[in-house]
Amino acid sequence: MGVVAVAAIVAGCGSEPVAQVKDTKAEAAAKLQKTKAAKVAAAAKAKANELGQIPVLMWHRIVDKPATTDDRTPAQFRADLERLVKDGYVPVTAAEMVTGKIDIPAGKHPVVLTFDDSSPSQLTLDGTGTPQPGTAVAILQEVAAKNPGFRPVATFYVTRDMFGKTNRDEQAQMLLWLKNNGFDIGNHTRDHHNLRGRTHQQVEEQIGGIGKEIGALSQVKPVTIALPYGNQPNKKEWAARGNGYKHAGVFLAGYTPAPSPFSRSFDPLGIPRIRAMDKKGDCAQFCSTAWLDWLKGNPDMRYTSDGDVATVAYPKFKAPFLRKAFKTYALPY
Ligand SMILES: [Zn+2]
Protein backbone atom coordinates (compact mmCIF):
# COMPACT_ATOMS: atom_id res chain seq x y z
CA MET A 1 0.00 0.00 0.00
CA GLY A 2 3.08 2.21 0.25
CA VAL A 3 2.76 2.73 -3.46
CA VAL A 4 -0.64 4.39 -3.12
CA ALA A 5 0.73 6.91 -0.63
CA VAL A 6 3.66 7.63 -2.93
CA ALA A 7 1.33 8.28 -5.86
CA ALA A 8 -0.72 10.70 -3.77
CA ILE A 9 2.40 12.71 -2.86
CA VAL A 10 3.53 12.91 -6.47
CA ALA A 11 0.08 14.09 -7.56
CA GLY A 12 0.18 16.71 -4.80
CA CYS A 13 3.35 18.22 -6.28
CA GLY A 14 1.36 19.43 -9.26
CA SER A 15 -0.52 21.97 -7.16
CA GLU A 16 1.09 25.32 -6.18
CA PRO A 17 2.47 24.95 -2.65
CA VAL A 18 3.09 27.90 -0.35
CA ALA A 19 6.75 29.01 -0.32
CA GLN A 20 7.48 27.72 3.17
CA VAL A 21 6.57 24.12 2.51
CA LYS A 22 8.15 24.27 -0.90
CA ASP A 23 11.59 23.23 0.33
CA THR A 24 10.36 20.27 2.31
CA LYS A 25 8.20 19.24 -0.59
CA ALA A 26 11.09 19.58 -2.99
CA GLU A 27 13.25 17.50 -0.68
CA ALA A 28 10.56 14.85 -0.40
CA ALA A 29 10.14 14.83 -4.15
CA ALA A 30 13.89 14.51 -4.68
CA LYS A 31 14.05 11.66 -2.20
CA LEU A 32 11.13 10.01 -3.93
CA GLN A 33 12.79 10.42 -7.30
CA LYS A 34 15.88 8.78 -5.90
CA THR A 35 13.92 5.86 -4.49
CA LYS A 36 12.10 5.47 -7.77
CA ALA A 37 15.37 5.64 -9.71
CA ALA A 38 16.82 2.95 -7.44
CA LYS A 39 13.74 0.80 -7.98
CA VAL A 40 13.92 1.25 -11.73
CA ALA A 41 17.63 0.35 -11.70
CA ALA A 42 16.94 -2.74 -9.59
CA ALA A 43 14.12 -3.82 -11.89
CA ALA A 44 16.32 -3.39 -14.95
CA LYS A 45 19.16 -5.29 -13.30
CA ALA A 46 16.83 -8.19 -12.49
CA LYS A 47 15.43 -8.06 -16.06
CA ALA A 48 12.05 -7.95 -14.32
CA ASN A 49 8.97 -8.73 -16.36
CA GLU A 50 5.95 -8.90 -14.13
CA LEU A 51 3.65 -8.99 -17.13
CA GLY A 52 5.19 -12.30 -18.24
CA GLN A 53 3.67 -15.75 -18.14
CA ILE A 54 3.46 -18.04 -15.12
CA PRO A 55 3.39 -21.83 -15.26
CA VAL A 56 0.59 -23.24 -13.10
CA LEU A 57 1.44 -26.91 -12.83
CA MET A 58 -1.10 -29.63 -12.14
CA TRP A 59 -0.48 -32.97 -10.46
CA HIS A 60 -2.92 -35.68 -9.50
CA ARG A 61 -1.67 -38.79 -7.72
CA ILE A 62 1.95 -39.39 -6.71
CA VAL A 63 2.19 -43.20 -6.74
CA ASP A 64 4.85 -45.86 -7.24
CA LYS A 65 2.97 -47.55 -10.06
CA PRO A 66 1.31 -44.94 -12.29
CA ALA A 67 -2.06 -46.24 -13.50
CA THR A 68 -3.18 -43.25 -15.58
CA THR A 69 -1.43 -40.62 -17.67
CA ASP A 70 -2.06 -38.17 -14.81
CA ASP A 71 -0.04 -40.10 -12.21
CA ARG A 72 3.59 -39.32 -11.33
CA THR A 73 5.94 -41.48 -9.30
CA PRO A 74 7.58 -39.99 -6.20
CA ALA A 75 10.92 -39.97 -8.10
CA GLN A 76 9.36 -38.17 -11.07
CA PHE A 77 7.70 -35.64 -8.79
CA ARG A 78 10.99 -34.98 -7.01
CA ALA A 79 12.67 -34.47 -10.40
CA ASP A 80 9.84 -32.11 -11.43
CA LEU A 81 10.55 -29.96 -8.36
CA GLU A 82 14.33 -30.09 -8.75
CA ARG A 83 14.01 -28.83 -12.29
CA LEU A 84 11.95 -25.88 -11.01
CA VAL A 85 14.68 -25.11 -8.47
CA LYS A 86 17.34 -25.26 -11.19
CA ASP A 87 15.35 -22.96 -13.48
CA GLY A 88 15.00 -20.28 -10.78
CA TYR A 89 11.34 -20.78 -9.90
CA VAL A 90 9.84 -20.05 -6.48
CA PRO A 91 6.40 -21.45 -5.64
CA VAL A 92 3.49 -19.14 -4.82
CA THR A 93 -0.03 -20.39 -4.09
CA ALA A 94 -2.95 -20.05 -6.47
CA ALA A 95 -4.55 -17.63 -3.99
CA GLU A 96 -1.39 -15.48 -3.93
CA MET A 97 -1.16 -15.49 -7.71
CA VAL A 98 -4.73 -14.39 -8.44
CA THR A 99 -4.61 -11.68 -5.78
CA GLY A 100 -1.27 -10.36 -7.10
CA LYS A 101 0.74 -11.16 -3.95
CA ILE A 102 3.76 -12.52 -5.78
CA ASP A 103 6.39 -11.89 -3.14
CA ILE A 104 9.56 -13.56 -4.41
CA PRO A 105 13.19 -12.37 -4.77
CA ALA A 106 14.44 -10.30 -7.69
CA GLY A 107 15.26 -12.34 -10.77
CA LYS A 108 13.14 -15.30 -9.67
CA HIS A 109 10.10 -16.67 -11.50
CA PRO A 110 6.83 -17.66 -9.81
CA VAL A 111 5.38 -21.13 -10.30
CA VAL A 112 2.08 -22.40 -8.89
CA LEU A 113 2.01 -26.03 -7.75
CA THR A 114 -1.51 -27.46 -7.75
CA PHE A 115 -2.80 -30.88 -6.70
CA ASP A 116 -6.23 -32.14 -7.71
CA ASP A 117 -8.67 -34.60 -6.16
CA SER A 118 -7.30 -34.64 -2.56
CA SER A 119 -5.86 -38.16 -2.68
CA PRO A 120 -3.90 -39.83 0.18
CA SER A 121 -0.85 -39.91 -2.11
CA GLN A 122 -0.69 -36.12 -1.71
CA LEU A 123 -1.04 -36.00 2.07
CA THR A 124 -1.10 -38.76 4.67
CA LEU A 125 0.01 -38.07 8.22
CA ASP A 126 1.74 -40.59 10.46
CA GLY A 127 0.94 -41.03 14.15
CA THR A 128 2.97 -37.94 15.07
CA GLY A 129 1.30 -35.66 12.52
CA THR A 130 4.25 -35.79 10.10
CA PRO A 131 3.62 -36.28 6.37
CA GLN A 132 4.35 -39.87 5.33
CA PRO A 133 7.54 -40.23 3.24
CA GLY A 134 6.80 -40.42 -0.47
CA THR A 135 3.67 -38.25 -0.31
CA ALA A 136 3.63 -35.07 -2.38
CA VAL A 137 3.80 -32.86 0.71
CA ALA A 138 6.74 -34.78 2.21
CA ILE A 139 8.70 -34.62 -1.06
CA LEU A 140 7.98 -30.91 -1.49
CA GLN A 141 9.15 -30.23 2.07
CA GLU A 142 12.34 -32.26 1.52
CA VAL A 143 13.21 -30.44 -1.70
CA ALA A 144 12.50 -27.07 -0.07
CA ALA A 145 14.70 -27.92 2.94
CA LYS A 146 17.61 -28.75 0.62
CA ASN A 147 17.09 -25.60 -1.46
CA PRO A 148 16.66 -22.53 0.73
CA GLY A 149 14.36 -19.99 -0.88
CA PHE A 150 12.24 -22.62 -2.61
CA ARG A 151 9.03 -22.07 -0.65
CA PRO A 152 7.19 -25.28 0.35
CA VAL A 153 3.75 -23.97 -0.65
CA ALA A 154 1.12 -25.41 -2.95
CA THR A 155 -2.62 -25.40 -3.57
CA PHE A 156 -4.73 -28.48 -2.91
CA TYR A 157 -8.00 -28.72 -4.82
CA VAL A 158 -10.27 -30.67 -2.55
CA THR A 159 -13.36 -32.79 -3.27
CA ARG A 160 -15.36 -34.79 -0.76
CA ASP A 161 -12.61 -37.46 -1.05
CA MET A 162 -10.64 -35.65 1.61
CA PHE A 163 -7.31 -37.40 1.36
CA GLY A 164 -9.15 -40.69 1.83
CA LYS A 165 -10.64 -39.70 5.18
CA THR A 166 -14.34 -40.35 5.83
CA ASN A 167 -14.45 -39.42 9.52
CA ARG A 168 -15.14 -35.71 10.02
CA ASP A 169 -12.51 -35.26 12.73
CA GLU A 170 -9.89 -36.84 10.51
CA GLN A 171 -10.98 -34.69 7.58
CA ALA A 172 -10.64 -31.61 9.76
CA GLN A 173 -7.19 -32.81 10.86
CA MET A 174 -6.00 -32.99 7.22
CA LEU A 175 -7.35 -29.58 6.23
CA LEU A 176 -6.07 -27.94 9.40
CA TRP A 177 -2.65 -29.47 8.88
CA LEU A 178 -2.50 -27.90 5.41
CA LYS A 179 -3.76 -24.56 6.69
CA ASN A 180 -1.36 -24.47 9.65
CA ASN A 181 1.61 -25.35 7.46
CA GLY A 182 1.08 -22.54 4.98
CA PHE A 183 -0.65 -24.53 2.25
CA ASP A 184 -3.58 -23.23 0.25
CA ILE A 185 -6.90 -25.08 0.09
CA GLY A 186 -8.97 -24.69 -3.06
CA ASN A 187 -12.39 -25.88 -4.21
CA HIS A 188 -12.61 -28.80 -6.68
CA THR A 189 -16.40 -29.33 -6.29
CA ARG A 190 -18.09 -31.90 -4.06
CA ASP A 191 -18.54 -34.89 -6.38
CA HIS A 192 -16.15 -34.09 -9.22
CA HIS A 193 -18.91 -33.98 -11.82
CA ASN A 194 -18.48 -32.37 -15.18
CA LEU A 195 -20.28 -29.04 -14.64
CA ARG A 196 -20.91 -28.36 -18.31
CA GLY A 197 -24.61 -28.67 -19.09
CA ARG A 198 -25.71 -28.69 -15.43
CA THR A 199 -28.35 -26.31 -14.08
CA HIS A 200 -27.37 -23.25 -12.09
CA GLN A 201 -28.72 -24.91 -8.96
CA GLN A 202 -26.71 -28.07 -9.53
CA VAL A 203 -23.55 -26.04 -10.10
CA GLU A 204 -24.13 -24.08 -6.88
CA GLU A 205 -24.74 -27.30 -4.95
CA GLN A 206 -21.53 -28.86 -6.24
CA ILE A 207 -19.34 -25.84 -5.56
CA GLY A 208 -21.11 -24.36 -2.54
CA GLY A 209 -21.50 -27.80 -0.94
CA ILE A 210 -17.79 -28.50 -0.65
CA GLY A 211 -17.00 -24.82 -0.04
CA LYS A 212 -19.19 -24.79 3.07
CA GLU A 213 -17.79 -28.13 4.18
CA ILE A 214 -14.20 -26.88 3.91
CA GLY A 215 -15.23 -23.80 5.90
CA ALA A 216 -16.95 -25.85 8.60
CA LEU A 217 -13.98 -28.19 8.98
CA SER A 218 -11.10 -25.72 8.80
CA GLN A 219 -12.49 -22.15 8.80
CA VAL A 220 -10.87 -21.69 5.38
CA LYS A 221 -12.76 -19.96 2.59
CA PRO A 222 -11.19 -21.14 -0.68
CA VAL A 223 -9.94 -18.21 -2.76
CA THR A 224 -9.79 -20.25 -5.97
CA ILE A 225 -11.49 -23.18 -7.65
CA ALA A 226 -10.23 -25.74 -10.17
CA LEU A 227 -12.98 -27.10 -12.39
CA PRO A 228 -13.22 -30.89 -12.80
CA TYR A 229 -11.94 -31.87 -16.27
CA GLY A 230 -11.32 -28.15 -16.79
CA ASN A 231 -14.93 -27.79 -17.97
CA GLN A 232 -16.70 -24.50 -17.29
CA PRO A 233 -20.40 -24.42 -16.40
CA ASN A 234 -22.84 -23.00 -18.98
CA LYS A 235 -22.26 -19.54 -17.55
CA LYS A 236 -18.62 -19.25 -16.49
CA GLU A 237 -19.48 -16.74 -13.75
CA TRP A 238 -21.31 -19.52 -11.88
CA ALA A 239 -17.93 -21.01 -10.94
CA ALA A 240 -16.74 -17.76 -9.40
CA ARG A 241 -19.72 -16.63 -7.35
CA GLY A 242 -22.70 -18.39 -5.86
CA ASN A 243 -24.46 -19.46 -2.73
CA GLY A 244 -21.72 -19.94 -0.13
CA TYR A 245 -18.68 -19.14 -2.26
CA LYS A 246 -16.79 -16.31 -3.90
CA HIS A 247 -13.61 -17.12 -5.84
CA ALA A 248 -11.00 -14.66 -7.06
CA GLY A 249 -9.78 -17.15 -9.66
CA VAL A 250 -11.15 -20.10 -11.63
CA PHE A 251 -8.57 -22.59 -12.90
CA LEU A 252 -9.03 -24.84 -15.91
CA ALA A 253 -7.05 -27.88 -17.03
CA GLY A 254 -5.59 -26.09 -20.02
CA TYR A 255 -2.44 -26.50 -22.03
CA THR A 256 -0.51 -23.24 -21.74
CA PRO A 257 1.26 -21.13 -19.13
CA ALA A 258 -1.04 -18.56 -17.50
CA PRO A 259 -0.96 -14.81 -18.12
CA SER A 260 0.34 -12.68 -15.28
CA PRO A 261 -2.46 -11.35 -13.04
CA PHE A 262 -1.17 -7.86 -13.94
CA SER A 263 -1.53 -8.45 -17.66
CA ARG A 264 -4.54 -7.49 -19.76
CA SER A 265 -4.83 -11.03 -21.03
CA PHE A 266 -5.46 -12.37 -17.53
CA ASP A 267 -8.99 -13.77 -17.24
CA PRO A 268 -9.78 -14.65 -13.62
CA LEU A 269 -12.68 -16.82 -14.84
CA GLY A 270 -10.47 -19.08 -16.96
CA ILE A 271 -6.84 -19.53 -15.89
CA PRO A 272 -4.99 -22.28 -17.76
CA ARG A 273 -2.88 -24.90 -16.07
CA ILE A 274 -0.29 -27.33 -17.39
CA ARG A 275 -0.19 -31.06 -16.71
CA ALA A 276 3.08 -32.14 -15.07
CA MET A 277 4.47 -34.66 -17.53
CA ASP A 278 7.50 -35.49 -19.64
CA LYS A 279 7.84 -34.55 -23.29
CA LYS A 280 6.25 -37.61 -24.90
CA GLY A 281 3.05 -38.64 -26.70
CA ASP A 282 0.37 -35.98 -26.35
CA CYS A 283 2.72 -34.22 -23.95
CA ALA A 284 5.38 -33.61 -26.59
CA GLN A 285 4.33 -29.96 -26.77
CA PHE A 286 1.76 -29.07 -24.16
CA CYS A 287 2.78 -30.47 -20.78
CA SER A 288 5.23 -29.25 -18.14
CA THR A 289 8.61 -30.33 -19.54
CA ALA A 290 7.81 -28.89 -22.96
CA TRP A 291 6.55 -25.59 -21.54
CA LEU A 292 9.39 -25.21 -19.04
CA ASP A 293 11.83 -25.72 -21.93
CA TRP A 294 9.94 -23.08 -23.91
CA LEU A 295 9.89 -20.56 -21.07
CA LYS A 296 13.60 -21.11 -20.53
CA GLY A 297 14.24 -20.48 -24.21
CA ASN A 298 11.98 -17.40 -24.27
CA PRO A 299 12.93 -15.51 -21.10
CA ASP A 300 11.24 -12.32 -22.35
CA MET A 301 7.89 -14.14 -22.24
CA ARG A 302 8.34 -15.41 -18.70
CA TYR A 303 7.37 -13.65 -15.47
CA THR A 304 10.48 -12.43 -13.67
CA SER A 305 10.18 -10.60 -10.37
CA ASP A 306 11.87 -7.33 -9.41
CA GLY A 307 11.80 -8.45 -5.79
CA ASP A 308 9.37 -5.72 -4.74
CA VAL A 309 5.84 -6.98 -4.11
CA ALA A 310 4.49 -3.41 -4.13
CA THR A 311 5.37 -2.65 -7.76
CA VAL A 312 4.59 -4.15 -11.15
CA ALA A 313 7.89 -3.86 -13.05
CA TYR A 314 8.30 -4.44 -16.79
CA PRO A 315 10.31 -3.24 -19.78
CA LYS A 316 8.74 -0.02 -21.10
CA PHE A 317 7.78 -1.42 -24.48
CA LYS A 318 5.44 -3.91 -22.77
CA ALA A 319 3.33 -1.08 -21.31
CA PRO A 320 0.28 -1.73 -23.53
CA PHE A 321 -0.13 -5.11 -21.84
CA LEU A 322 -0.56 -3.69 -18.32
CA ARG A 323 -4.00 -4.18 -16.80
CA LYS A 324 -5.54 -0.77 -16.00
CA ALA A 325 -6.30 -1.77 -12.41
CA PHE A 326 -2.54 -1.92 -11.69
CA LYS A 327 -1.55 1.41 -13.21
CA THR A 328 -0.77 2.85 -9.76
CA TYR A 329 1.79 0.10 -9.12
CA ALA A 330 3.47 0.29 -12.52
CA LEU A 331 7.27 0.48 -12.66
CA PRO A 332 8.29 0.59 -16.32
CA TYR A 333 12.02 0.70 -17.09
ZN1 LIG B 1 -10.00 -33.51 -10.65
mmCIF file of N, CA and C and ligand atoms in Angstrom, residues 60 116-117 159 188 192 227-229, ligand 1:
data_model
loop_
_atom_site.group_PDB
_atom_site.id
_atom_site.type_symbol
_atom_site.label_atom_id
_atom_site.label_comp_id
_atom_site.label_asym_id
_atom_site.label_seq_id
_atom_site.Cartn_x
_atom_site.Cartn_y
_atom_site.Cartn_z
ATOM 1 N N HIS A 60 -1.810 -34.939 -10.095
ATOM 2 C CA HIS A 60 -2.918 -35.684 -9.498
ATOM 3 C C HIS A 60 -2.343 -36.602 -8.428
ATOM 4 N N ASP A 116 -4.784 -31.921 -7.591
ATOM 5 C CA ASP A 116 -6.226 -32.138 -7.710
ATOM 6 C C ASP A 116 -6.687 -33.426 -7.022
ATOM 7 N N ASP A 117 -7.912 -33.411 -6.597
ATOM 8 C CA ASP A 117 -8.666 -34.600 -6.155
ATOM 9 C C ASP A 117 -8.368 -35.072 -4.728
ATOM 10 N N THR A 159 -11.994 -32.317 -3.064
ATOM 11 C CA THR A 159 -13.361 -32.787 -3.272
ATOM 12 C C THR A 159 -13.800 -33.448 -1.974
ATOM 13 N N HIS A 188 -12.647 -27.974 -5.453
ATOM 14 C CA HIS A 188 -12.612 -28.796 -6.675
ATOM 15 C C HIS A 188 -13.983 -29.451 -6.894
ATOM 16 N N HIS A 192 -16.998 -34.021 -8.028
ATOM 17 C CA HIS A 192 -16.146 -34.094 -9.217
ATOM 18 C C HIS A 192 -16.948 -34.393 -10.478
ATOM 19 N N LEU A 227 -11.798 -26.404 -11.877
ATOM 20 C CA LEU A 227 -12.979 -27.099 -12.389
ATOM 21 C C LEU A 227 -12.642 -28.531 -12.789
ATOM 22 N N PRO A 228 -13.466 -29.508 -12.387
ATOM 23 C CA PRO A 228 -13.219 -30.892 -12.797
ATOM 24 C C PRO A 228 -13.160 -30.988 -14.324
ATOM 25 N N TYR A 229 -12.174 -31.693 -14.827
ATOM 26 C CA TYR A 229 -11.942 -31.873 -16.275
ATOM 27 C C TYR A 229 -11.692 -30.525 -16.977
HETATM 28 ZN ZN ZN B 1 -10.003 -33.514 -10.647
#
